[in-house]
PDB file of C-alpha atoms in Angstrom:
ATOM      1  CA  UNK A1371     -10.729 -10.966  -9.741  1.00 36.00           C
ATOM      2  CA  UNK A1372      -8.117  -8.447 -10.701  1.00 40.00           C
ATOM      3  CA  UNK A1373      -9.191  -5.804 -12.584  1.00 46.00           C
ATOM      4  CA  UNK A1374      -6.204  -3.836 -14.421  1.00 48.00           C
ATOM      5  CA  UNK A1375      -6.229  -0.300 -14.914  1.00 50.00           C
ATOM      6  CA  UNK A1376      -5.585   0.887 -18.436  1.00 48.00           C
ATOM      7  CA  UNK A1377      -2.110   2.232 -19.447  1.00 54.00           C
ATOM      8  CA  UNK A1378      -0.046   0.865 -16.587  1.00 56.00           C
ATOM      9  CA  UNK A1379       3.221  -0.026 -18.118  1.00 63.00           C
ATOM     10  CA  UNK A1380       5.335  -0.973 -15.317  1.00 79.00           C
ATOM     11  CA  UNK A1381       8.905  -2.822 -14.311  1.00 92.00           C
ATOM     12  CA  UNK A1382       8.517  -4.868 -10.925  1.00 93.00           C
ATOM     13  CA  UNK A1383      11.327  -6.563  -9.534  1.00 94.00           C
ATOM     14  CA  UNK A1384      13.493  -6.885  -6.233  1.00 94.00           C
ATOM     15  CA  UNK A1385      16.108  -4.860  -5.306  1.00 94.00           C
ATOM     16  CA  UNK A1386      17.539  -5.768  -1.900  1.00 93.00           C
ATOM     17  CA  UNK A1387      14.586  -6.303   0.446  1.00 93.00           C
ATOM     18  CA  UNK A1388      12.658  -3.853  -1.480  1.00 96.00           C
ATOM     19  CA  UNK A1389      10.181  -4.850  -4.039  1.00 97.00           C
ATOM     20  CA  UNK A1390       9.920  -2.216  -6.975  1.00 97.00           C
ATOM     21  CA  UNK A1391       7.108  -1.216  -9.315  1.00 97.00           C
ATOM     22  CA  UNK A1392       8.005   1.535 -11.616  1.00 97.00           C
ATOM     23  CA  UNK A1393       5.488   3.442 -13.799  1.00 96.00           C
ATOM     24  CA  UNK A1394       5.617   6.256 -16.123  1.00 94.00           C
ATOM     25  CA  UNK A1395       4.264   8.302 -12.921  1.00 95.00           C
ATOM     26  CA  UNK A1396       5.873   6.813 -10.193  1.00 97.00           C
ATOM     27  CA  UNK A1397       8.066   4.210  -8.088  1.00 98.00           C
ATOM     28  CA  UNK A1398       6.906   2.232  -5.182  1.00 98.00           C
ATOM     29  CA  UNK A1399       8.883   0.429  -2.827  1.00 98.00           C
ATOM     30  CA  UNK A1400       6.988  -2.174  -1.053  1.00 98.00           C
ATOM     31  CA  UNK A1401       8.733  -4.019   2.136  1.00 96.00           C
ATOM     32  CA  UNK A1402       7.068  -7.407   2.084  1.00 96.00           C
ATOM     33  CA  UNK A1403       8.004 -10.208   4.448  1.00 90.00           C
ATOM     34  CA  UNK A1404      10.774 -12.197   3.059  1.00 83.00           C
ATOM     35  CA  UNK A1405       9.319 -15.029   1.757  1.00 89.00           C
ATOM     36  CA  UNK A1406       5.667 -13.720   1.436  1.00 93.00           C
ATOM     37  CA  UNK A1407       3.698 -14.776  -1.849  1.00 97.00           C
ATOM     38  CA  UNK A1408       2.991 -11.182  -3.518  1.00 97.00           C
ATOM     39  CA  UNK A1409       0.276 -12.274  -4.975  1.00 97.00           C
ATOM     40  CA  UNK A1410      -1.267 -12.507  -1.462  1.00 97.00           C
ATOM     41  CA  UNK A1411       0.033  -9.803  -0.100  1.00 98.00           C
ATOM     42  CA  UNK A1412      -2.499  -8.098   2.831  1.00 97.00           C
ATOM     43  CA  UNK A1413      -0.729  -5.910   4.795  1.00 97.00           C
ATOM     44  CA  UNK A1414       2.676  -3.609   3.584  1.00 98.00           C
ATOM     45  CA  UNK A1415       4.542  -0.554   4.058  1.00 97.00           C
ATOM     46  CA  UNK A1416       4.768   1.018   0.696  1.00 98.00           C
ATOM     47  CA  UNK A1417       6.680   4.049   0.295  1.00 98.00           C
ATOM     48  CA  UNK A1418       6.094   6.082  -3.284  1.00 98.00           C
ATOM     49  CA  UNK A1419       8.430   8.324  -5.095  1.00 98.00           C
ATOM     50  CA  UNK A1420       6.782  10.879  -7.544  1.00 97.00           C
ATOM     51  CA  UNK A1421       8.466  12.109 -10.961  1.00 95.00           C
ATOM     52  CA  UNK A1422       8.612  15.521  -8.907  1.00 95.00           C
ATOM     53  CA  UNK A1423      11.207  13.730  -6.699  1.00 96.00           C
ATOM     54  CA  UNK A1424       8.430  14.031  -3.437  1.00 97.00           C
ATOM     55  CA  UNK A1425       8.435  11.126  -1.123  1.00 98.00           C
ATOM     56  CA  UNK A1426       5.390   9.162   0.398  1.00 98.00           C
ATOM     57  CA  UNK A1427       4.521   6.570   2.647  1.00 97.00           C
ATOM     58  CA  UNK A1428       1.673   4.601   3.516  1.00 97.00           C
ATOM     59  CA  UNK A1429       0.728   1.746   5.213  1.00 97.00           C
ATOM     60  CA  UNK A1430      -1.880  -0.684   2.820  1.00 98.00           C
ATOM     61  CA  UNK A1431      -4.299  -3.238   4.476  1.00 98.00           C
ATOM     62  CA  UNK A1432      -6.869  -5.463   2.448  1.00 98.00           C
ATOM     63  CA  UNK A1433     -10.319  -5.266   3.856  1.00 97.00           C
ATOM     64  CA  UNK A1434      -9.789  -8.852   5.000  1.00 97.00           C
ATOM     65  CA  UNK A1435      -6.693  -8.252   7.279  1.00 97.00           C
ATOM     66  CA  UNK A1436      -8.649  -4.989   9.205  1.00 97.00           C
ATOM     67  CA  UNK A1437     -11.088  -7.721  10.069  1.00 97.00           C
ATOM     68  CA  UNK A1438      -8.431  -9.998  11.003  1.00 97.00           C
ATOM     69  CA  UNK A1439      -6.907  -7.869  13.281  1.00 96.00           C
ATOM     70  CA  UNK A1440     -10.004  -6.427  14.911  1.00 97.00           C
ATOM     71  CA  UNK A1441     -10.967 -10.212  15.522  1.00 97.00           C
ATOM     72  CA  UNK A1442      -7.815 -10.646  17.069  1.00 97.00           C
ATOM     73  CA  UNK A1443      -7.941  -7.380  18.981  1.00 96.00           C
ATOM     74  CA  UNK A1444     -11.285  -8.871  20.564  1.00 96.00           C
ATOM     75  CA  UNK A1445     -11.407  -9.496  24.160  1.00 90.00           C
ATOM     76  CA  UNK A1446      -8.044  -7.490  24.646  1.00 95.00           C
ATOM     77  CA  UNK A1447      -6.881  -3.938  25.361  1.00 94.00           C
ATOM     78  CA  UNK A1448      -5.772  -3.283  21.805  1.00 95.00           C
ATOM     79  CA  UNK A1449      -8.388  -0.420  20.170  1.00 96.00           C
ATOM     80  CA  UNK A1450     -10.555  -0.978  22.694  1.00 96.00           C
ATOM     81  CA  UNK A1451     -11.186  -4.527  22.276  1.00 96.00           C
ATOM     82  CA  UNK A1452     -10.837  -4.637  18.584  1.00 96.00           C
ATOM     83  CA  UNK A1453     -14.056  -2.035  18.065  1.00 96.00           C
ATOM     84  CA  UNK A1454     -12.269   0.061  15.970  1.00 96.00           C
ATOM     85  CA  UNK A1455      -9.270   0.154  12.802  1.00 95.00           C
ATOM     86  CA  UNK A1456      -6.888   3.373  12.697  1.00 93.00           C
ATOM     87  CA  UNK A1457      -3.176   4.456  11.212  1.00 91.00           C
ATOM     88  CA  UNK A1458      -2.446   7.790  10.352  1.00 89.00           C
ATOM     89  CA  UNK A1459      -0.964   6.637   6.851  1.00 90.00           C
ATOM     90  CA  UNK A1460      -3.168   4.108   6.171  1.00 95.00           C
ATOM     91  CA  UNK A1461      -4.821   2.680   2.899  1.00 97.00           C
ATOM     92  CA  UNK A1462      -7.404  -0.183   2.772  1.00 97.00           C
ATOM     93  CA  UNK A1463      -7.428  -1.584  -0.400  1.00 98.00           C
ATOM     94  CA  UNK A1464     -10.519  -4.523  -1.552  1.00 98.00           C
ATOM     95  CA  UNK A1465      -7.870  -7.540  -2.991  1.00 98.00           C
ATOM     96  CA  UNK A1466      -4.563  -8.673  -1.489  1.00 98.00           C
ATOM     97  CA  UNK A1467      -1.405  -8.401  -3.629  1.00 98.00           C
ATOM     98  CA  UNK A1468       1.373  -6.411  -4.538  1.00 97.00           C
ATOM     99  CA  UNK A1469      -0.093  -5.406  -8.465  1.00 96.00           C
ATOM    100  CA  UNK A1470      -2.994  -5.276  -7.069  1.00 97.00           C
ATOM    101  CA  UNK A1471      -1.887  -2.190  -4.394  1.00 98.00           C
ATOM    102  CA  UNK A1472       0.369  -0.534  -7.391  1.00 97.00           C
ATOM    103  CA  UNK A1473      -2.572  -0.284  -9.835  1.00 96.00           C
ATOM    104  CA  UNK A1474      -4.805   1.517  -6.449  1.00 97.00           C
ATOM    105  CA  UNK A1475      -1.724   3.345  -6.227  1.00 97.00           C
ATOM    106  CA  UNK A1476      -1.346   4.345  -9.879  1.00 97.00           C
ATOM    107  CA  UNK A1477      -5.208   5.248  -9.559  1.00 97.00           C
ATOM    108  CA  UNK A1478      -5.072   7.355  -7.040  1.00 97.00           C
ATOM    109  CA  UNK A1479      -1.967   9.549  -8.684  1.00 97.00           C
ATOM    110  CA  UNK A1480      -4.292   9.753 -11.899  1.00 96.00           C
ATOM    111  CA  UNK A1481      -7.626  10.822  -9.921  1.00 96.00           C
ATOM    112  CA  UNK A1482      -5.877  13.267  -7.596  1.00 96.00           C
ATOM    113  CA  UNK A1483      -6.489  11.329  -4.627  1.00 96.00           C
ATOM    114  CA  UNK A1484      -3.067  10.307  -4.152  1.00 97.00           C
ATOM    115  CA  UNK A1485      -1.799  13.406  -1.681  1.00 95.00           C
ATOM    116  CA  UNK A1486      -4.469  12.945   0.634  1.00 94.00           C
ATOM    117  CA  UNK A1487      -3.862   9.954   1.406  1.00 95.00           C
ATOM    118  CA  UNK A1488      -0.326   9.175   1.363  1.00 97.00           C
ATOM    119  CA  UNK A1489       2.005  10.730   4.238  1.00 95.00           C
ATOM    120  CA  UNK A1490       4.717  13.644   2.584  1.00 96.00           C
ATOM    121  CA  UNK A1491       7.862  12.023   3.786  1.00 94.00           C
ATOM    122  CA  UNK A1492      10.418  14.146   2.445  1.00 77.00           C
ATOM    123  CA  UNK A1493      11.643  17.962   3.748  1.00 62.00           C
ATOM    124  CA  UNK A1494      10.289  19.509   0.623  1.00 49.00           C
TER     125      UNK A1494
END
């Protein structure tokens, strides 16, 4: 189940094939298939834009779509026969789902975790 994080006033919404969550802290622009239920979201690129104007990208998996993939991966050349996960940008999250991924998200910028584990994107 869901857990919300405290104090997480937000608009969500699409805008072009982007969709939008916009905090107090922060705006992140997730790039979901097309007609993907966001609710069951397990895989995304998210890209976050800080009140400081900085830029940040990451890729977010649920726990259950690294083990999908690594099944798949099994028996092939791809990471060595599925033995192990790795992106350079990557986040692995517990529950699929686009609120789900902006509250982690919104944690991380409170806890100070958030620029170690989201790519700088920008020239800053």
């Amino acid at each position: 189940m869901r857990q919300n994080l405290p104090d997480r006033p937000a608009s969500r919404g699409w805008e072009g094939p982007w969709y939008r969550v916009r905090t107090e802290a922060f705006v992140a622009s997730f790039l979901p298939s097309e007609d993907e239920d966001l609710n069951a979201v397990c895989a995304v690129d998210v890209s976050v834009t800080l009140n400081d104007g900085s830029h940040w990208t990451a890729t977010v998996f649920t726990v259950r779509e690294v083990e999908r993939l690594m099944t798949l991966w099994a028996g092939t050349d791809e990471a060595l026969g599925g033995r192990y996960f790795w992106v350079p940008d990557g986040l692995i999250v517990r529950d699929p789902g686009i609120d789900n991924m902006a509250d982690v998200i919104a944690g991380l910028v409170e806890n100070g975790e958030f620029h170690s584990i989201f790519q700088r994107s920008d020239d800053d």
